[in-house]
Amino acid sequence: MAMPSRWRELLLTLLLVALLAGRILPAALGTPQPAAGDPVRWLQEATPVLPVRLRGSLLSDPTPYGSPGAAGQGQGCRVLMELPVGRTELNFPECPQLQERWRLEVEGMLRRPQPAPHPLLAGPAERLQRQGCWSQLTVEQWQLLERQPAPIAALRRRLAGALQQQAGAERGNLLAALVVGSAATPLSVEVRGAFRAAGLSHALAASGFQLSVLLGVLLPLTAKLLPALRLGLGGGVIGLFVLLAGPQPAVMRAALMAAAALVLLELGRQGHPLRLLLLVSAGMLLITPEWLRDVGFQLSVVATGALLVSAGPLEQWLRQKHWPGWLAVAISVPLAASIWTLPLQLLHFGVVPLYAVPANLLAAPLLTPLTLGAMGLGVLAMVWPASLVWFCPPLAALAGLLLELARLVARLPMAQWQLGRPMPLLVLLLTLVVAAWAIPGVAQRWRRWAGVLLALVVALHGAVLLGDQLLLVHQGGGDQGRDLLLARHRGRAALVSTRADGYSCRQAQQLATGLGIRGYDWALLLDPIASDAPDCWRQQAGLVLAGADGSPPLLPGQSLQSPQLKARALSFDSRAVQLDLGSKSWLLLPDTQSLWAWRDGNSPQRPDGVWLGFKPRLRDRRWLQWRDPGAVWLSGDPGRTLPRSWRASGRSGFLQSA
């Protein structure tokens, strides 16, 4: 008896899904490894740094440290270099004038990039691993071997330079980003942050929006041409867009979908958009499974799926509620995208742009003319640069309006709702809730159960946010080591840092965002050297206390406190601090002198735990074991077996209390 067609289709679909999962998941979720001849293979545990000489080609123009907007005199920069086998990242103490595809010979010290000490922090190792790079080279000497031509990179530079000259650096870079995406344009950190907080980051990303605008103008203009000619022109536009924006996952997804839709349109067939999206995404992942880990690719696919599945039904529902037709159309698209991408935003960033929907509603009248106009300016910059004097000012004014809109929304209270990054299991449950509510046709009883599931997710995540916890994050070793101790009590938090530099402040900010902390009650900086970023610390904490001229920030009898979070000094001649967290008490001893100060003080109180910011000598270890202070945390590699209640962070890692 023949199998019914419905069951045959289901069986074939399940078989295809199994084949895709077997190909994609192991490669995407496994741990990537460097090739056999990669320079990182030369490094051994006994020799973490190695002097080498390498030859290769630059994969891009150098990127300045800090703000990517401009490299000042003496400012360092980094750039990836392609080698005969593998890649390495070059770090220049002073940024030279180099360009993409130039061949260099470099000498310097090769090392492994430092991994992130905590999952909520961004580390060089993780950043470079996503680019297929496993090593860093601090350049001491370099020699230019060949200036290989890079016409596409030169085109990008010429376009950005022409727009900057006519519209100014900030507005010119924004116009360039609307053409080729922010990944290929040096937008400042402040501008990127404002667009992210306002929920307008998609406007700066090279994706399907720019292509839809381009093809939406091209197809009506070429309606009377031969089909082959229309296909050629459409394919040329898509290819030029990919060349200018670069082969990023989201760009390739948009380009392949646009190409498939264009072919189907010319063949007189109407393709199913959702099936087309799934087919293109699956094909891309079959070729490059690693793209499944790319956040931009994930957001692009999910947001596009939201528009195809939920935007139309949501618009109809709003019309039924007597919303004006134009408003229902305008609000359904950003609302559907925001709902569908909510689990991914929480998983990767821990924040939700609270005003994303109204911000997109206000930005919509600006984005289409700006995008189309910026692309027109790009063409003029290539063929008739002198004409920019007349055509650029109106678009520069529109770009200024978009910038001010993003900044205005970003300054609103709770513009970024910091909910913290939930556990992956809770994100999966939240995804089921979104699917039950956002996909049309789901039975009402499943939607009611989704409400119960959402309440469970909120309760479990809230319990984590309101719990008591001490978190130690250690990075580096020796004189370069840095420690952050973060105390949490019922949604409040306080911070103790052994370093007062800007890097430590930025790490503290990342931790606060990932943990759902809106700000620290207070911050205690134990660094004897004055901070080079006092404004950064003041933005993070309501009260910042730091030492001056090498003296401790706290003296005996003084304390720094907020409800159930208190720090007080133990002695005049050390940086030893007692930290009270709810009903728990910890001793923070950053150096040997602090340990001696506690030992000589003869305090009868037994702490719940002790943190040591150094490797204790054998005599000090024995005294600590005799004193039995409860839990003992060590920063760094202990170098030997630890007693039962002792724990070490490792060279770069973290510890946290239950």
XYZ file of C-alpha atoms in Angstrom, residues 71-620:
550
model
C 43.515 57.270 15.120
C 45.438 60.032 16.741
C 49.175 60.559 16.663
C 50.843 57.819 18.666
C 47.619 55.834 19.058
C 47.934 52.083 18.668
C 45.903 49.900 16.332
C 45.339 46.291 15.318
C 44.769 44.417 12.069
C 44.484 40.790 10.947
C 47.244 39.406 8.722
C 46.712 36.394 6.452
C 49.656 33.955 6.563
C 50.487 31.007 4.294
C 48.767 28.907 6.995
C 46.422 30.590 9.445
C 46.109 34.184 10.622
C 47.497 36.383 13.367
C 46.462 39.757 14.753
C 49.110 42.459 14.541
C 49.197 44.977 17.409
C 51.048 48.217 16.630
C 51.990 50.490 19.587
C 51.825 53.422 17.122
C 49.467 53.069 14.186
C 51.198 53.218 10.767
C 49.474 54.235 7.537
C 48.727 50.792 6.101
C 45.954 49.530 3.849
C 44.103 46.335 3.071
C 46.004 43.660 1.071
C 49.428 45.253 1.554
C 52.111 42.623 2.139
C 54.334 43.044 5.196
C 57.220 41.403 6.967
C 56.849 41.856 10.718
C 58.969 41.002 13.741
C 57.786 40.892 17.311
C 56.523 38.806 20.204
C 53.925 36.147 19.443
C 51.458 35.110 22.156
C 48.047 33.578 22.644
C 45.195 36.086 23.024
C 43.831 36.325 26.534
C 40.478 34.587 27.061
C 37.583 36.350 28.758
C 37.686 35.727 32.527
C 33.879 35.510 32.725
C 31.135 34.534 30.234
C 29.635 38.034 30.501
C 32.888 39.699 29.428
C 34.323 40.054 25.936
C 37.861 38.726 25.525
C 40.381 38.948 22.662
C 40.535 35.154 22.373
C 36.804 34.804 21.714
C 36.742 37.785 19.352
C 39.629 36.439 17.261
C 38.398 32.859 17.329
C 35.250 33.948 15.488
C 37.562 35.266 12.747
C 39.654 32.109 12.525
C 42.632 33.643 14.348
C 44.454 32.096 17.315
C 47.442 34.350 18.032
C 48.528 37.964 18.505
C 51.820 39.589 17.544
C 53.085 42.738 19.241
C 54.961 44.364 16.359
C 58.449 45.700 17.117
C 59.658 46.138 13.523
C 57.910 45.947 10.183
C 58.768 46.320 6.507
C 56.443 46.932 3.566
C 57.017 44.301 0.873
C 54.302 45.047 -1.676
C 51.346 47.393 -2.151
C 48.847 44.937 -3.591
C 45.786 46.675 -5.087
C 42.457 46.407 -3.230
C 39.915 48.169 -5.472
C 36.876 47.469 -3.277
C 38.577 48.753 -0.126
C 39.766 51.799 -2.069
C 36.195 52.378 -3.238
C 34.932 52.265 0.364
C 37.619 54.717 1.495
C 36.898 57.052 -1.393
C 33.159 56.966 -0.715
C 33.551 57.571 3.028
C 36.142 60.305 2.449
C 33.933 62.182 -0.011
C 30.909 62.036 2.301
C 32.983 63.114 5.325
C 34.399 66.062 3.403
C 30.955 67.367 2.462
C 28.852 66.371 5.498
C 31.419 66.320 8.299
C 32.993 63.311 9.991
C 30.000 62.198 12.056
C 27.219 62.716 9.517
C 29.420 61.577 6.632
C 30.235 58.305 8.383
C 26.533 57.789 9.106
C 25.684 58.261 5.419
C 28.451 55.824 4.467
C 27.122 53.280 7.001
C 23.687 53.482 5.381
C 25.328 52.382 2.112
C 27.878 49.742 3.153
C 27.011 49.040 6.808
C 28.715 50.014 10.050
C 31.127 47.056 9.898
C 32.963 48.792 7.030
C 32.580 52.350 8.376
C 34.435 54.004 11.306
C 31.440 55.118 13.396
C 32.275 56.355 16.885
C 31.501 54.281 19.968
C 29.109 57.007 21.159
C 27.051 56.899 17.944
C 26.909 53.104 17.928
C 25.837 53.125 21.581
C 23.083 55.677 20.948
C 21.633 53.672 18.045
C 21.839 50.468 20.087
C 20.075 52.020 23.095
C 17.355 53.437 20.831
C 16.771 50.081 19.121
C 17.942 51.434 15.757
C 21.075 49.312 15.277
C 19.509 47.616 12.251
C 19.701 50.928 10.386
C 23.504 50.778 10.579
C 23.817 47.106 9.631
C 24.221 46.122 6.000
C 21.252 43.792 5.504
C 18.042 43.246 3.590
C 16.682 46.750 4.227
C 19.230 48.427 1.957
C 18.732 45.778 -0.720
C 14.947 46.102 -0.588
C 15.250 49.869 -1.106
C 17.645 49.410 -4.030
C 15.600 46.733 -5.801
C 12.361 48.556 -5.026
C 13.637 51.469 -7.115
C 15.416 49.413 -9.798
C 12.612 47.000 -10.738
C 9.959 49.623 -11.649
C 12.536 51.570 -13.668
C 13.505 48.458 -15.665
C 10.000 47.026 -16.081
C 10.017 47.466 -19.888
C 13.434 45.875 -20.456
C 14.062 42.286 -21.481
C 13.944 39.771 -18.581
C 17.566 38.788 -19.093
C 18.634 42.420 -18.900
C 16.556 43.010 -15.761
C 18.129 39.943 -14.169
C 21.583 41.178 -15.092
C 20.976 44.631 -13.641
C 19.426 43.213 -10.471
C 22.251 40.722 -10.051
C 24.796 43.482 -10.596
C 23.209 45.628 -7.878
C 23.167 42.689 -5.456
C 26.777 41.789 -6.258
C 27.970 45.380 -5.834
C 26.175 45.578 -2.476
C 27.944 42.411 -1.249
C 31.329 43.697 -2.437
C 30.904 47.045 -0.678
C 29.434 45.693 2.564
C 31.667 42.614 2.758
C 30.619 38.935 2.907
C 29.114 39.098 6.405
C 26.559 36.369 7.288
C 23.587 38.774 7.429
C 24.660 40.379 4.132
C 24.967 37.012 2.400
C 21.566 35.915 3.731
C 19.922 39.072 2.391
C 21.747 38.845 -0.952
C 20.856 35.197 -1.552
C 17.208 35.780 -0.643
C 17.026 38.803 -2.926
C 18.655 36.876 -5.785
C 16.279 33.920 -5.392
C 13.236 36.205 -5.212
C 14.433 38.095 -8.305
C 14.811 34.874 -10.320
C 11.390 33.586 -9.226
C 9.810 36.915 -10.137
C 11.307 36.863 -13.626
C 10.199 33.249 -14.130
C 6.634 34.289 -13.368
C 6.409 32.296 -10.149
C 5.625 33.601 -6.690
C 7.988 32.016 -4.192
C 6.934 31.344 -0.616
C 9.031 33.880 1.378
C 9.271 31.845 4.586
C 10.323 28.685 2.758
C 12.817 30.758 0.800
C 14.250 32.161 4.041
C 14.595 28.686 5.564
C 16.127 27.276 2.370
C 18.684 30.078 2.042
C 19.606 29.956 5.748
C 19.984 26.165 5.705
C 22.114 26.322 2.562
C 24.403 28.946 4.081
C 24.824 26.882 7.252
C 25.586 23.754 5.240
C 28.451 25.606 3.561
C 29.623 27.530 6.646
C 28.190 25.971 9.852
C 30.157 28.424 12.015
C 27.760 31.195 10.991
C 25.196 29.682 13.361
C 27.204 31.280 16.208
C 27.182 34.709 14.553
C 24.864 37.037 16.497
C 24.175 39.234 13.464
C 23.140 36.206 11.405
C 20.827 34.974 14.180
C 19.133 38.359 14.597
C 18.813 38.839 10.836
C 17.130 35.473 10.238
C 14.792 35.745 13.237
C 13.787 39.352 12.468
C 13.087 38.466 8.832
C 11.014 35.485 9.953
C 9.068 37.779 12.270
C 8.159 40.081 9.391
C 7.052 37.163 7.217
C 5.022 35.337 9.886
C 3.677 37.886 12.348
C 3.743 41.401 10.865
C 0.672 40.853 8.643
C -1.563 39.227 11.292
C -0.445 41.822 13.833
C -1.406 44.617 11.434
C -4.856 43.050 10.926
C -5.360 42.706 14.680
C -4.484 46.373 15.217
C -6.934 47.398 12.484
C -9.642 45.362 14.200
C -8.909 47.343 17.364
C -9.716 50.504 15.339
C -6.127 51.700 15.000
C -5.581 54.020 12.003
C -4.451 52.045 8.971
C -1.176 53.929 8.498
C -0.285 53.471 12.170
C -1.123 49.761 12.141
C 1.180 49.261 9.141
C 3.986 51.355 10.633
C 3.942 49.781 14.086
C 3.401 46.116 13.172
C 6.853 45.669 11.596
C 9.064 46.913 14.486
C 6.741 45.359 17.080
C 6.887 41.916 15.442
C 10.677 42.111 15.082
C 11.091 43.247 18.711
C 8.937 40.403 20.063
C 10.657 37.697 18.025
C 14.197 38.866 18.764
C 13.576 39.361 22.516
C 15.022 35.934 23.537
C 18.176 36.541 21.470
C 18.633 40.053 22.862
C 18.433 38.749 26.426
C 20.687 35.768 25.683
C 23.483 37.803 24.101
C 23.175 41.260 25.681
C 20.944 41.088 28.772
C 19.259 44.389 27.852
C 16.084 45.372 26.023
C 15.777 48.729 24.194
C 12.530 49.772 25.856
C 11.624 52.458 23.329
C 12.584 50.516 20.185
C 9.068 50.478 18.710
C 8.321 54.232 19.036
C 11.901 55.046 17.969
C 11.488 52.986 14.793
C 8.108 54.589 14.206
C 9.699 58.049 14.344
C 12.757 57.013 12.303
C 10.802 55.312 9.506
C 10.102 58.533 7.524
C 13.832 59.318 7.619
C 15.382 55.924 6.864
C 14.054 55.259 3.357
C 14.970 58.663 1.833
C 18.253 58.645 3.749
C 19.202 55.167 2.545
C 18.213 55.824 -1.052
C 19.818 59.265 -1.011
C 23.032 57.966 0.570
C 23.302 55.331 -2.155
C 22.794 58.029 -4.764
C 25.522 60.114 -3.132
C 27.767 57.071 -3.206
C 27.329 56.803 -6.967
C 27.953 60.539 -7.404
C 31.064 60.325 -5.219
C 32.466 57.797 -7.687
C 31.511 59.431 -10.990
C 30.991 63.155 -10.283
C 32.462 64.156 -6.889
C 32.009 67.889 -7.526
C 28.217 67.479 -7.524
C 28.211 66.509 -3.836
C 28.448 70.207 -2.989
C 24.823 70.605 -4.158
C 23.274 67.228 -3.303
C 24.904 66.414 0.044
C 23.609 69.232 2.349
C 19.922 68.127 2.376
C 20.875 64.531 3.197
C 23.399 65.691 5.786
C 20.558 67.569 7.492
C 18.404 64.410 7.478
C 21.345 62.424 8.881
C 21.643 65.006 11.650
C 17.949 64.543 12.483
C 18.402 60.768 12.687
C 21.437 61.194 14.953
C 19.569 63.547 17.282
C 16.589 61.189 17.384
C 18.816 58.265 18.397
C 20.547 60.349 21.072
C 17.263 61.713 22.413
C 15.774 58.235 22.804
C 19.025 56.893 24.304
C 18.911 59.600 27.005
C 15.383 58.698 28.131
C 15.011 56.965 31.533
C 15.477 53.187 31.255
C 16.212 53.438 27.524
C 18.065 50.157 27.953
C 16.146 47.935 30.353
C 18.878 45.883 32.034
C 17.268 42.540 32.810
C 20.498 40.551 32.855
C 21.384 37.542 30.739
C 19.136 34.626 31.759
C 20.226 31.009 31.890
C 20.025 29.289 28.477
C 17.194 27.054 29.717
C 15.105 30.118 30.604
C 15.827 31.611 27.172
C 14.574 28.387 25.575
C 11.369 28.554 27.634
C 10.923 32.223 26.689
C 11.332 31.257 23.022
C 8.447 28.791 23.400
C 6.335 31.562 24.933
C 7.083 33.910 22.027
C 6.313 31.169 19.490
C 2.961 30.390 21.126
C 1.891 34.035 21.163
C 3.425 35.329 17.922
C 2.692 32.519 15.444
C -0.826 32.788 13.997
C -3.149 29.811 14.381
C -1.776 28.452 17.671
C -4.600 27.003 19.787
C -5.857 29.195 22.612
C -5.119 26.581 25.257
C -1.421 26.588 24.307
C -1.349 30.361 24.601
C -2.800 30.114 28.105
C -0.089 27.626 29.037
C 2.447 30.019 27.525
C 1.292 32.636 30.041
C 1.963 30.195 32.878
C 5.373 29.411 31.390
C 6.205 33.125 31.153
C 5.323 33.578 34.835
C 7.679 30.701 35.678
C 10.509 32.250 33.636
C 10.032 35.638 35.312
C 9.947 34.060 38.788
C 13.102 31.986 38.268
C 15.074 34.831 36.704
C 13.855 37.236 39.382
C 15.058 34.861 42.088
C 18.527 34.916 40.530
C 18.567 38.719 40.270
C 17.413 39.203 43.876
C 19.720 36.610 45.417
C 22.834 37.260 47.523
C 26.123 36.554 45.767
C 29.806 37.414 45.820
C 31.527 37.247 42.438
C 35.297 37.370 41.869
C 36.613 38.017 38.363
C 40.389 37.716 37.922
C 42.367 38.457 34.783
C 46.097 38.270 34.109
C 48.902 37.504 36.474
C 51.770 39.127 38.331
C 51.960 42.896 38.178
C 49.412 42.946 35.332
C 46.701 41.088 37.263
C 43.399 42.769 37.998
C 40.495 41.725 40.217
C 36.862 42.763 40.453
C 34.785 41.679 43.460
C 31.077 42.257 42.978
C 28.696 41.894 45.941
C 24.948 41.516 45.267
C 22.093 41.682 47.771
C 18.394 41.731 46.815
C 18.917 43.539 43.541
C 21.512 45.990 44.875
C 25.225 45.733 44.164
C 28.584 47.124 45.263
C 32.037 46.777 43.742
C 35.617 46.464 44.966
C 38.347 46.747 42.312
C 42.108 46.366 42.673
C 42.610 48.538 39.582
C 41.229 52.007 38.861
C 41.990 52.133 35.117
C 39.444 52.542 32.350
C 39.696 48.909 31.261
C 38.580 47.706 34.696
C 35.729 50.222 34.636
C 34.516 48.941 31.275
C 34.651 45.379 32.565
C 32.610 46.419 35.609
C 30.074 47.986 33.246
C 29.814 44.792 31.173
C 29.278 42.723 34.321
C 26.547 45.072 35.535
C 24.748 44.858 32.185
C 24.949 41.074 32.001
C 23.807 40.629 35.608
C 20.882 43.033 35.341
C 22.391 45.680 37.648
C 21.335 49.234 36.804
C 24.236 50.693 38.789
C 26.468 50.052 41.776
C 25.575 51.611 45.125
C 29.264 52.303 45.651
C 32.661 51.369 44.248
C 35.861 50.998 46.272
C 39.075 51.310 44.234
C 42.110 49.805 45.988
C 44.570 50.905 43.297
C 47.316 53.179 44.741
C 47.552 54.853 41.307
C 44.939 57.473 40.451
C 42.339 56.496 37.861
C 42.757 57.544 34.231
C 38.961 57.295 33.752
C 37.246 58.950 36.744
C 34.174 59.872 34.691
C 33.647 56.230 33.747
C 33.641 55.175 37.406
C 31.268 57.967 38.390
C 28.827 56.788 35.730
C 28.911 53.270 37.160
C 28.452 53.963 40.879
C 26.558 56.390 43.069
C 29.673 56.863 45.219
C 33.275 56.155 44.212
C 36.054 56.041 46.808
C 39.682 55.794 45.686
C 43.060 56.227 47.329
C 45.313 59.234 46.795
C 49.124 59.437 46.717
C 49.416 55.723 47.464
C 47.328 55.832 50.660
C 44.432 53.378 51.234
C 40.975 54.702 50.299
C 39.576 53.685 53.715
C 41.074 54.090 57.179
C 40.095 52.233 60.380
C 36.855 53.612 61.732
C 35.661 54.592 58.254
C 33.173 52.590 56.208
C 31.485 52.641 52.831
C 27.974 51.265 52.973
C 24.471 50.976 51.580
C 21.643 48.719 52.818
C 23.213 45.320 53.684
C 26.399 46.129 51.736
C 29.280 47.501 53.790
C 33.068 47.794 53.477
C 35.412 48.887 56.270
C 39.193 49.033 56.653
C 41.095 46.658 58.950
C 44.311 48.639 59.526
C 46.186 51.875 58.807
C 49.096 50.250 56.967
C 47.348 47.926 54.496
C 44.554 47.698 51.962
C 42.748 44.937 53.884
C 38.968 45.355 53.822
C 36.097 43.598 55.556
C 33.087 43.246 53.249
C 29.672 42.584 54.799
C 27.145 41.122 52.371
C 23.790 40.592 54.061
C 24.532 38.248 56.962
C 27.867 37.109 55.473
C 31.275 38.630 56.165
C 34.306 38.336 53.888
C 37.878 39.543 54.304
C 39.444 41.004 51.167
C 43.241 40.761 51.328
C 44.782 41.987 48.056
C 48.451 41.532 49.100
C 50.733 39.924 51.690
C 50.783 43.050 53.843
C 46.993 42.840 54.151
C 47.227 39.229 55.343
C 49.819 40.174 57.951
C 47.661 43.077 59.122
C 44.756 40.694 59.709
C 47.003 38.138 61.408
C 48.557 40.713 63.746
C 45.181 42.242 64.566
C 44.136 39.101 66.464
C 40.488 39.525 65.512
C 38.412 36.867 67.296
C 35.651 36.992 64.664
C 35.697 34.112 62.182
C 34.841 35.366 58.668
C 32.655 33.384 56.306
C 35.339 33.649 53.664
C 38.701 35.153 52.754
C 39.878 36.379 49.384
C 43.620 36.451 48.672
C 44.751 38.545 45.731
C 48.199 36.896 45.747
C 49.815 33.470 46.008
C 50.516 32.871 49.734
C 53.789 31.416 50.938
C 53.852 28.001 52.595
C 54.018 29.509 56.099
C 51.030 31.749 55.394
